[in-house]
Amino acid sequence: MKATKIKTLLKSSEIKKSFVVQGWVKTFRAKRFIALNDGSSLKNLQCIVDFENLEESLLKRITTGAALHLEGKLVESQGEGQKVELLVEKLEVLGDSDPEKYPIQPKKHSLEFLREKAHLRVRTTTFAAVMRIRSKLSFAVHNFFQEQGFYYVNTPIITGSDAEGAGEMFRVSTLDAKNPPLNEVGNPDYKQDFFGKETNLTVSGQLEAETYALGLGEVYTFGPTFRAENSNTTRHLAEFWMIEPEMAFYDLTDNMDLAEKFIRSVLKEILDNCFEDLEFLDDRLVKEDQSKPQAERSPMGLREKIKFVINNDFKRVSYTEAFEILRNSKQNKKKKFKFPVIQWGVDLQSEHERYLVESHFNCPVILYDYPANIKAFYMRRNEDNKTVRAMDILFPGIGEIVGGSQREERLEVLEKRIEEMNIDKKELWWYLDLRRFGTVPHSGFGLGFERLVQFTTGMSNIRDVIPFPRTPLNASF
Ligand code: ATP
Ligand code: MN
């Protein structure tokens, strides 16, 4: 008999029928009640071992963490808390678990502790819920774009262009690290390396995605992205997943409209389909909040926040307007910002973004038309010749979740910018070709998938929403 998923059994009305279940013991009480979980559901299946001649030696092996194969009859539960339970008739221990050594005990563990047990933490209710939602969200991402007629393109992970400019890169090389061949000036000679040039792990698939947008029309990437930034924050990983749609014939407004529609659509999918996991994470957040001082507590519950984003338009504000709001804020006048807002043109720090989103507007904000000097070379220059058609989406509790722009489609303007910024133009010959042959206005954005999972699950540290986080000094699993 094939095993039935616990999720299915919990909803089943096939009383008295026999079933097989397989999973891991969460708890075992009174030598009688096994709470079994197989990952299919937040809830455990209560399984009752109450048959004669069950040997004491077998009973001893039913410990927290052990893997079991059970066969028995589904019956209406006598106890509270569940509709049905399994009356076990046959029990096999598939994998023992030493209760003294098993790290995931049936008690509350700190998230920090669990990070050190990343290979086992998905056995906890919290991580299982987060990872189920992560999986659903990925699917929702593909679903949204596929339904809109976008094509999924896989851009390279190893890149030969160092012009992406989005952050520090990890070098990819097969040269002998101890004794690399050297060039005339005494540096490692990458001409002798695997690709005959210096290569790195990608920080963004955008430039390559643009080439596909200018042929397939509307495309998106969804893949791993790497940044060797030594920032130990709750929102940065060295390896994360990025979703990057890129669309021909879109201007900046079309781009913002798409981003809003996209975020709403995937959040709605989770709200509609992940009821139990969301309810659990919502409660978890409420409990966590109770241990915080009043001022730091969240004004909204998790599901409330998600609904708020689904039901309210994001506030669209130009950089210049935002700059004035910040400059005139009490915060700024009382010198409460670490980085005072004085001069138009400064890059906004996360304290400023938080002020705008969490204190001033109290809703997701799209900032657009940034000063050219703080943005990448490929963003389209505005008529004022000072700003570019960039847009960042800022979320409460998260900060920047999306960074995007309309791309510069005019060859001369783009070339001039590349020169001004001292970027090697030769490297970008293929990118410039797009502006030579059938150039069109086009736009796109990048959304950090883990930051979206953070928002959806209410997890405050990005390390807790990816199975195996890669951060400085941490790549153990
Ligand atoms: P930040 O200012 O937060 O470092 P960024 O300006 O470097 O972000 P972009 O280069 O615009 O970000 O990347 C697009 C999106 O990718 C960001 O909006 C964010 O959601 C996500 N992102 C960027 N860096 C990281 C990272 N190190 N870990 C996780 N997600 C990231
Ligand atoms: Mn960054």
Coordinates of C-alpha atoms and ligand atoms in Angstrom, one line a residue:
M1 CA 0.0 0.0 0.0
K2 CA 1.3 3.4 -0.9
A3 CA 1.5 6.0 1.8
T4 CA -1.1 8.7 2.0
K5 CA 0.0 12.3 2.9
I6 CA -1.0 13.4 6.3
K7 CA -2.5 16.6 4.8
T8 CA -5.0 14.4 2.9
L9 CA -5.8 12.2 5.9
L10 CA -6.6 15.1 8.1
K11 CA -9.3 16.1 5.7
S12 CA -10.4 12.6 5.0
S13 CA -13.8 11.2 5.9
E14 CA -12.9 7.6 5.0
I15 CA -13.4 6.4 8.5
K16 CA -12.5 2.8 9.2
K17 CA -10.4 2.5 6.1
S18 CA -6.8 1.4 6.3
F19 CA -4.0 3.7 5.4
V20 CA -0.2 3.8 5.4
V21 CA 1.6 6.9 6.7
Q22 CA 5.3 7.7 6.8
G23 CA 6.9 10.5 8.6
W24 CA 8.9 11.7 11.6
V25 CA 7.9 11.6 15.2
K26 CA 7.3 15.1 16.7
T27 CA 6.4 13.8 20.1
F28 CA 5.5 10.5 21.8
R29 CA 3.4 10.7 24.9
A30 CA 2.2 8.2 27.4
K31 CA 3.7 5.3 25.4
R32 CA 0.6 5.6 23.3
F33 CA 0.3 8.9 21.3
I34 CA 2.6 9.6 18.4
A35 CA 2.4 13.0 16.8
L36 CA 3.6 12.3 13.3
N37 CA 4.6 14.8 10.7
D38 CA 5.5 14.2 7.0
G39 CA 6.0 17.7 5.9
S40 CA 2.8 17.9 3.9
S41 CA 1.0 19.9 6.6
L42 CA 1.5 22.1 9.5
K43 CA -0.6 19.8 11.6
N44 CA 0.6 16.4 12.9
L45 CA -1.4 13.2 12.6
Q46 CA -2.1 11.7 16.0
C47 CA -1.4 8.0 15.8
I48 CA -2.3 5.6 18.6
V49 CA -0.2 2.6 19.3
D50 CA -2.4 0.4 21.4
F51 CA -2.0 -3.2 20.2
E52 CA -1.1 -6.2 22.1
N53 CA 2.3 -7.7 22.0
L54 CA 4.1 -4.6 20.9
E55 CA 7.5 -5.3 22.2
E56 CA 9.0 -3.0 24.8
S57 CA 12.1 -2.8 22.6
L58 CA 10.2 -1.5 19.7
L59 CA 8.3 1.0 21.9
K60 CA 11.7 2.4 23.0
R61 CA 12.6 3.2 19.5
I62 CA 9.6 5.6 19.0
T63 CA 11.5 8.7 19.9
T64 CA 11.4 12.4 18.8
G65 CA 12.9 12.6 15.3
A66 CA 12.6 8.9 14.4
A67 CA 11.2 8.0 11.0
L68 CA 8.3 5.6 11.1
H69 CA 6.2 3.6 8.7
L70 CA 2.7 3.1 10.1
E71 CA -0.3 1.2 8.9
G72 CA -3.7 1.4 10.6
K73 CA -7.3 2.4 10.5
L74 CA -8.5 6.0 10.3
V75 CA -10.9 6.6 13.1
E76 CA -12.8 9.6 14.6
S77 CA -10.7 11.1 17.3
Q78 CA -11.7 10.7 20.9
G79 CA -9.5 13.5 22.0
E80 CA -9.6 17.2 21.4
G81 CA -7.7 19.1 18.7
Q82 CA -8.2 16.8 15.8
K83 CA -11.1 15.3 13.8
V84 CA -9.4 12.0 12.9
E85 CA -6.6 9.8 14.2
L86 CA -4.9 6.7 13.1
L87 CA -5.3 3.5 15.1
V88 CA -1.9 1.8 14.4
E89 CA -1.9 -1.8 13.5
K90 CA 1.6 -2.2 12.2
L91 CA 4.6 -0.2 13.1
E92 CA 8.1 -0.2 11.6
V93 CA 10.9 2.1 12.6
L94 CA 12.6 3.2 9.3
G95 CA 15.2 5.3 11.0
D96 CA 16.1 5.6 14.7
S97 CA 16.9 8.9 16.3
D98 CA 18.9 9.1 19.5
P99 CA 16.7 11.3 21.8
E100 CA 19.7 12.4 23.8
K101 CA 21.5 13.8 20.7
Y102 CA 18.7 14.9 18.4
P103 CA 18.9 18.7 18.4
I104 CA 15.3 19.5 17.5
Q105 CA 13.6 18.8 20.9
P106 CA 9.9 19.4 21.3
K107 CA 10.4 22.9 22.8
K108 CA 11.0 26.4 21.5
H109 CA 14.5 26.9 20.0
S110 CA 16.0 30.2 19.1
L111 CA 16.3 31.0 15.4
E112 CA 20.0 31.5 16.0
F113 CA 20.4 28.0 17.4
L114 CA 18.5 26.6 14.5
R115 CA 20.7 28.3 12.0
E116 CA 23.5 26.2 13.2
K117 CA 21.4 23.1 12.6
A118 CA 20.3 24.2 9.2
H119 CA 20.3 20.6 8.0
L120 CA 17.6 19.7 10.5
R121 CA 15.7 22.9 11.0
V122 CA 13.0 22.2 8.4
R123 CA 11.7 19.6 10.9
T124 CA 10.5 22.5 13.1
T125 CA 7.0 23.9 12.5
T126 CA 8.3 27.4 11.8
F127 CA 10.8 26.5 9.1
A128 CA 8.5 24.0 7.5
A129 CA 5.8 26.7 7.2
V130 CA 8.3 29.2 5.8
M131 CA 9.7 26.7 3.2
R132 CA 6.2 25.6 2.1
I133 CA 5.4 29.3 1.5
R134 CA 8.7 29.8 -0.3
S135 CA 7.8 27.0 -2.6
K136 CA 4.3 28.3 -3.3
L137 CA 5.7 31.8 -3.9
S138 CA 8.2 30.5 -6.5
F139 CA 5.4 28.8 -8.3
A140 CA 3.2 31.9 -8.1
V141 CA 6.1 33.9 -9.6
H142 CA 6.3 31.6 -12.7
N143 CA 2.5 31.4 -12.9
F144 CA 2.1 35.2 -12.9
F145 CA 4.6 35.7 -15.7
Q146 CA 3.5 32.8 -17.8
E147 CA -0.1 33.9 -17.6
Q148 CA 1.0 37.4 -18.8
G149 CA 2.8 35.8 -21.8
F150 CA 6.3 36.4 -20.5
Y151 CA 9.1 33.9 -21.4
Y152 CA 11.4 32.4 -18.8
V153 CA 15.0 32.9 -19.8
N154 CA 18.0 31.5 -18.0
T155 CA 20.8 34.0 -18.0
P156 CA 24.4 32.8 -17.2
I157 CA 25.7 32.4 -13.7
I158 CA 29.3 32.8 -14.7
T159 CA 29.7 36.2 -16.3
G160 CA 32.6 37.7 -18.2
S161 CA 31.3 41.2 -17.8
D162 CA 32.4 43.2 -14.8
A163 CA 30.1 46.1 -15.8
E164 CA 27.0 44.9 -14.1
G165 CA 28.1 47.2 -11.3
A166 CA 25.6 46.1 -8.7
G167 CA 28.1 44.9 -6.1
E168 CA 31.3 43.1 -5.3
M169 CA 31.8 39.9 -7.2
F170 CA 33.1 36.4 -6.5
R171 CA 35.8 35.4 -8.9
V172 CA 35.5 32.1 -10.8
S173 CA 38.9 30.7 -11.7
T174 CA 40.7 27.4 -12.3
L175 CA 44.2 29.0 -12.0
D176 CA 46.4 27.6 -9.3
A177 CA 45.6 29.7 -6.3
K178 CA 49.0 29.2 -4.7
N179 CA 51.0 29.8 -7.8
P180 CA 49.1 31.5 -10.6
P181 CA 50.8 32.4 -13.9
L182 CA 51.6 36.1 -13.8
N183 CA 51.4 38.7 -16.5
E184 CA 54.0 41.5 -17.4
V185 CA 52.9 43.6 -14.4
G186 CA 53.0 40.7 -11.9
N187 CA 49.2 40.1 -11.6
P188 CA 47.6 36.8 -12.2
D189 CA 47.3 36.2 -15.9
Y190 CA 43.7 35.5 -16.6
K191 CA 44.5 35.0 -20.3
Q192 CA 45.6 31.6 -19.2
D193 CA 42.5 31.0 -17.1
F194 CA 39.7 28.7 -18.1
F195 CA 37.8 31.3 -20.1
G196 CA 40.8 33.2 -21.2
K197 CA 39.6 36.2 -19.2
E198 CA 38.6 37.1 -15.7
T199 CA 35.2 35.7 -14.8
N200 CA 32.9 36.1 -11.9
L201 CA 29.6 34.9 -10.5
T202 CA 26.8 37.1 -11.7
V203 CA 25.3 39.9 -9.6
S204 CA 22.4 40.3 -12.0
G205 CA 21.0 38.8 -15.2
Q206 CA 19.7 42.1 -16.4
L207 CA 22.0 42.9 -19.2
E208 CA 21.6 39.5 -20.8
A209 CA 17.8 39.6 -20.1
E210 CA 17.7 42.8 -22.1
T211 CA 19.0 41.0 -25.2
Y212 CA 16.1 38.5 -24.9
A213 CA 13.5 41.2 -24.3
L214 CA 14.5 42.8 -27.5
G215 CA 13.5 39.7 -29.4
L216 CA 11.0 37.8 -27.3
G217 CA 9.2 41.0 -26.1
E218 CA 8.6 40.2 -22.5
V219 CA 10.9 37.9 -20.5
Y220 CA 11.9 37.2 -16.9
T221 CA 14.7 35.5 -15.1
F222 CA 14.5 33.8 -11.8
G223 CA 17.8 32.5 -10.6
P224 CA 20.7 32.6 -8.2
T225 CA 22.6 35.9 -7.8
F226 CA 25.8 36.4 -5.9
R227 CA 27.3 39.4 -4.2
A228 CA 30.4 39.4 -2.2
E229 CA 29.3 42.2 0.0
N230 CA 30.6 42.0 3.5
S231 CA 27.4 43.4 5.0
N232 CA 26.1 41.4 7.9
T233 CA 22.6 42.7 7.8
T234 CA 19.2 41.0 8.2
R235 CA 18.5 41.6 4.5
H236 CA 21.6 40.7 2.7
L237 CA 22.9 37.3 1.5
A238 CA 25.9 36.5 -0.5
E239 CA 23.8 34.1 -2.6
F240 CA 20.2 35.0 -3.2
W241 CA 17.5 34.5 -5.8
M242 CA 16.4 37.3 -8.0
I243 CA 13.4 37.7 -10.3
E244 CA 14.2 40.1 -13.2
P245 CA 11.5 40.8 -15.7
E246 CA 12.6 42.8 -18.7
M247 CA 10.1 44.2 -21.2
A248 CA 10.4 45.8 -24.6
F249 CA 8.1 48.8 -25.3
Y250 CA 7.6 49.6 -21.6
D251 CA 8.3 53.0 -20.1
L252 CA 8.9 53.6 -16.4
T253 CA 5.2 53.9 -15.6
D254 CA 4.4 50.6 -17.3
N255 CA 7.3 49.1 -15.3
M256 CA 5.9 50.4 -12.0
D257 CA 2.4 49.2 -12.9
L258 CA 3.8 45.7 -13.7
A259 CA 5.8 45.5 -10.4
E260 CA 2.7 46.4 -8.3
K261 CA 0.5 44.0 -10.1
F262 CA 3.1 41.3 -9.8
I263 CA 3.6 41.7 -6.1
R264 CA -0.1 41.8 -5.4
S265 CA -0.8 38.8 -7.5
V266 CA 1.8 36.5 -5.8
L267 CA 0.8 37.7 -2.3
K268 CA -2.8 37.0 -3.1
E269 CA -1.9 33.5 -4.2
I270 CA -0.3 32.9 -0.8
L271 CA -3.2 34.5 1.2
D272 CA -5.6 32.3 -0.7
N273 CA -3.7 29.0 -0.6
C274 CA -1.5 28.9 2.5
F275 CA -4.0 29.5 5.2
E276 CA -2.6 27.2 7.9
D277 CA 1.0 28.2 7.5
L278 CA 0.1 31.9 7.4
E279 CA -2.1 31.6 10.5
F280 CA 0.7 29.9 12.4
L281 CA 3.3 32.5 11.3
D282 CA 0.9 35.3 12.2
D283 CA 0.4 33.9 15.7
R284 CA 4.2 33.5 16.0
L285 CA 4.7 37.1 15.2
V286 CA 2.1 38.2 17.7
K287 CA 3.9 36.2 20.4
E288 CA 7.3 37.6 19.4
D289 CA 5.9 41.1 19.4
Q290 CA 4.6 40.7 23.0
S291 CA 8.2 40.4 24.2
K292 CA 9.1 43.7 22.6
P293 CA 8.7 47.2 24.0
Q294 CA 5.5 48.9 22.9
A295 CA 7.2 51.3 20.5
E296 CA 8.8 48.4 18.5
R297 CA 5.6 46.4 18.1
S298 CA 4.1 46.0 14.7
P299 CA 0.9 47.9 14.3
M300 CA -0.5 45.2 12.0
G301 CA -0.5 41.4 12.0
L302 CA 1.1 39.4 9.2
R303 CA -2.0 38.7 7.2
E304 CA -3.3 42.2 7.8
K305 CA 0.0 43.5 6.3
I306 CA -0.3 41.3 3.3
K307 CA -3.9 42.3 2.8
F308 CA -3.0 45.9 3.1
V309 CA -0.4 45.6 0.3
I310 CA -2.9 43.7 -1.9
N311 CA -5.7 46.3 -1.4
N312 CA -3.8 49.6 -1.5
D313 CA -2.0 51.3 -4.2
F314 CA 1.7 51.9 -3.6
K315 CA 2.6 55.6 -3.0
R316 CA 4.6 56.9 -6.0
V317 CA 7.0 59.7 -5.0
S318 CA 9.9 61.2 -6.9
Y319 CA 13.3 61.4 -5.3
T320 CA 13.1 65.1 -5.2
E321 CA 9.8 65.1 -3.3
A322 CA 11.1 62.4 -1.0
F323 CA 14.3 64.5 -0.5
E324 CA 12.2 67.5 0.6
I325 CA 10.1 65.4 3.0
L326 CA 13.2 64.0 4.6
R327 CA 15.0 67.4 4.7
N328 CA 12.0 69.0 6.4
S329 CA 11.3 66.2 8.8
K330 CA 11.6 66.6 12.5
Q331 CA 13.9 63.7 12.5
N332 CA 16.4 65.6 10.3
K333 CA 16.0 68.9 12.1
K334 CA 16.7 67.3 15.4
K335 CA 19.7 65.6 13.8
K336 CA 18.3 62.1 14.5
F337 CA 19.5 60.7 11.2
K338 CA 23.0 59.2 11.2
F339 CA 23.3 60.6 7.7
P340 CA 21.8 64.1 7.7
V341 CA 19.7 65.0 4.6
I342 CA 21.2 68.3 3.4
Q343 CA 22.3 68.2 -0.2
W344 CA 20.0 67.2 -3.1
G345 CA 21.7 64.2 -4.8
V346 CA 22.7 62.2 -1.8
D347 CA 22.0 58.5 -1.9
L348 CA 19.2 57.5 0.5
Q349 CA 20.2 55.3 3.4
S350 CA 18.1 52.7 4.9
E351 CA 17.2 54.9 7.8
H352 CA 15.7 57.4 5.3
E353 CA 13.8 54.7 3.4
R354 CA 12.4 53.4 6.7
Y355 CA 11.3 56.9 7.7
L356 CA 9.5 57.4 4.5
V357 CA 7.8 54.0 4.5
E358 CA 7.2 53.4 8.2
S359 CA 6.7 56.9 9.6
H360 CA 5.7 59.2 6.9
F361 CA 3.6 57.3 4.3
N362 CA 2.8 54.1 6.2
C363 CA 2.5 52.1 3.0
P364 CA 4.7 50.6 0.3
V365 CA 6.4 53.5 -1.6
I366 CA 7.8 53.6 -5.1
L367 CA 10.6 56.2 -5.4
Y368 CA 11.4 57.3 -8.9
D369 CA 13.5 59.7 -10.9
Y370 CA 16.7 59.4 -8.9
P371 CA 19.8 61.6 -9.4
A372 CA 21.8 60.1 -12.2
N373 CA 25.0 60.1 -10.1
I374 CA 23.8 57.5 -7.6
K375 CA 22.4 55.1 -10.2
A376 CA 23.8 52.7 -12.7
F377 CA 25.0 53.6 -16.2
Y378 CA 22.1 51.9 -18.1
M379 CA 19.2 54.0 -16.7
R380 CA 17.4 56.3 -19.0
R381 CA 18.4 60.0 -18.7
N382 CA 15.4 62.4 -18.1
E383 CA 15.0 65.7 -20.0
D384 CA 16.2 67.6 -16.9
N385 CA 19.6 65.9 -17.6
K386 CA 20.0 65.4 -13.8
T387 CA 17.8 62.5 -13.0
V388 CA 17.3 59.0 -14.5
R389 CA 14.2 56.9 -14.8
A390 CA 14.9 54.7 -11.9
M391 CA 12.4 53.3 -9.5
D392 CA 12.9 51.5 -6.2
I393 CA 10.1 49.9 -4.3
L394 CA 10.4 50.2 -0.5
F395 CA 8.4 47.9 1.9
P396 CA 7.7 48.3 5.5
G397 CA 10.1 46.2 7.7
I398 CA 12.1 45.2 4.6
G399 CA 13.4 48.4 2.9
E400 CA 14.2 48.0 -0.7
I401 CA 12.5 45.1 -2.3
V402 CA 12.6 46.1 -5.9
G403 CA 15.2 48.1 -7.9
G404 CA 14.4 48.9 -11.5
S405 CA 14.5 51.4 -14.3
Q406 CA 13.6 52.3 -17.9
R407 CA 16.8 51.5 -19.8
E408 CA 18.7 54.0 -21.9
E409 CA 17.9 53.0 -25.4
R410 CA 19.8 55.9 -27.2
L411 CA 23.2 54.8 -28.3
E412 CA 25.0 58.1 -28.0
V413 CA 23.6 58.9 -24.6
L414 CA 24.5 55.5 -23.4
E415 CA 28.0 55.6 -24.8
K416 CA 28.6 59.0 -23.2
R417 CA 27.5 57.7 -19.8
I418 CA 29.7 54.7 -20.1
E419 CA 32.7 56.9 -20.8
E420 CA 31.8 59.3 -18.0
M421 CA 31.7 56.4 -15.5
N422 CA 35.0 54.9 -16.7
I423 CA 33.4 51.6 -17.7
D424 CA 35.3 49.6 -20.3
K425 CA 33.2 50.1 -23.4
K426 CA 34.8 47.3 -25.3
E427 CA 33.4 44.8 -22.9
L428 CA 29.9 46.0 -23.6
W429 CA 30.0 45.8 -27.4
W430 CA 27.2 43.3 -27.4
Y431 CA 25.0 45.4 -25.1
L432 CA 25.6 48.5 -27.2
D433 CA 24.6 46.4 -30.3
L434 CA 21.1 46.3 -28.9
R435 CA 21.0 50.1 -29.4
R436 CA 22.5 49.8 -32.9
F437 CA 20.0 47.3 -34.3
G438 CA 16.3 48.0 -33.7
T439 CA 16.5 49.8 -30.4
V440 CA 13.2 50.4 -28.5
P441 CA 12.2 51.9 -25.2
H442 CA 12.4 49.1 -22.6
S443 CA 12.3 48.6 -18.9
G444 CA 12.7 46.1 -16.2
F445 CA 13.3 45.5 -12.5
G446 CA 14.9 43.1 -10.1
L447 CA 13.1 41.8 -7.1
G448 CA 15.0 39.9 -4.3
F449 CA 13.0 36.8 -3.8
E450 CA 14.2 36.3 -0.2
R451 CA 13.0 39.8 0.7
L452 CA 9.6 38.9 -0.7
V453 CA 9.6 35.6 1.4
Q454 CA 10.6 37.7 4.4
F455 CA 7.7 40.0 3.9
T456 CA 5.2 37.1 3.3
T457 CA 6.3 35.1 6.3
G458 CA 7.2 37.9 8.7
M459 CA 10.6 36.4 9.4
S460 CA 12.9 39.3 10.4
N461 CA 16.2 37.7 9.3
I462 CA 16.8 36.9 5.7
R463 CA 18.9 33.8 6.8
D464 CA 15.7 32.2 8.0
V465 CA 13.9 32.2 4.6
I466 CA 16.5 30.4 2.4
P467 CA 17.3 26.7 3.1
F468 CA 21.1 27.2 3.3
P469 CA 22.1 30.8 3.8
R470 CA 25.4 32.0 2.4
T471 CA 26.8 34.9 4.4
P472 CA 30.3 36.1 5.4
L473 CA 32.1 33.2 7.1
N474 CA 29.2 30.9 6.7
A475 CA 28.9 28.1 4.1
S476 CA 28.9 25.0 6.2
F477 CA 26.0 23.1 4.8
Ligands
ATP1 P1 20.4 47.2 -1.2 O1 20.5 48.7 -1.3 O2 19.3 46.7 -0.3 O3 21.7 46.5 -1.0 P2 20.7 47.0 -4.0 O4 20.5 48.5 -4.4 O5 22.1 46.5 -4.0 O6 19.9 46.7 -2.6 P3 19.7 46.0 -6.6 O7 21.1 45.9 -7.1 O8 18.8 47.0 -7.1 O9 19.8 46.2 -5.0 O10 19.1 44.5 -6.6 C1 17.7 44.3 -6.8 C2 17.0 43.7 -5.6 O11 17.8 42.5 -5.2 C3 17.0 44.5 -4.4 O12 15.9 45.4 -4.4 C4 16.8 43.5 -3.3 O13 15.5 43.1 -3.2 C5 17.6 42.3 -3.8 N1 19.0 42.3 -3.2 C6 20.0 43.0 -3.5 N2 21.1 42.7 -2.8 C7 20.7 41.6 -2.1 C8 21.4 40.7 -1.1 N3 22.7 40.9 -0.9 N4 20.7 39.7 -0.6 C9 19.4 39.6 -0.8 N5 18.7 40.4 -1.7 C10 19.3 41.4 -2.3
MN2 MN 23.3 46.2 -2.3

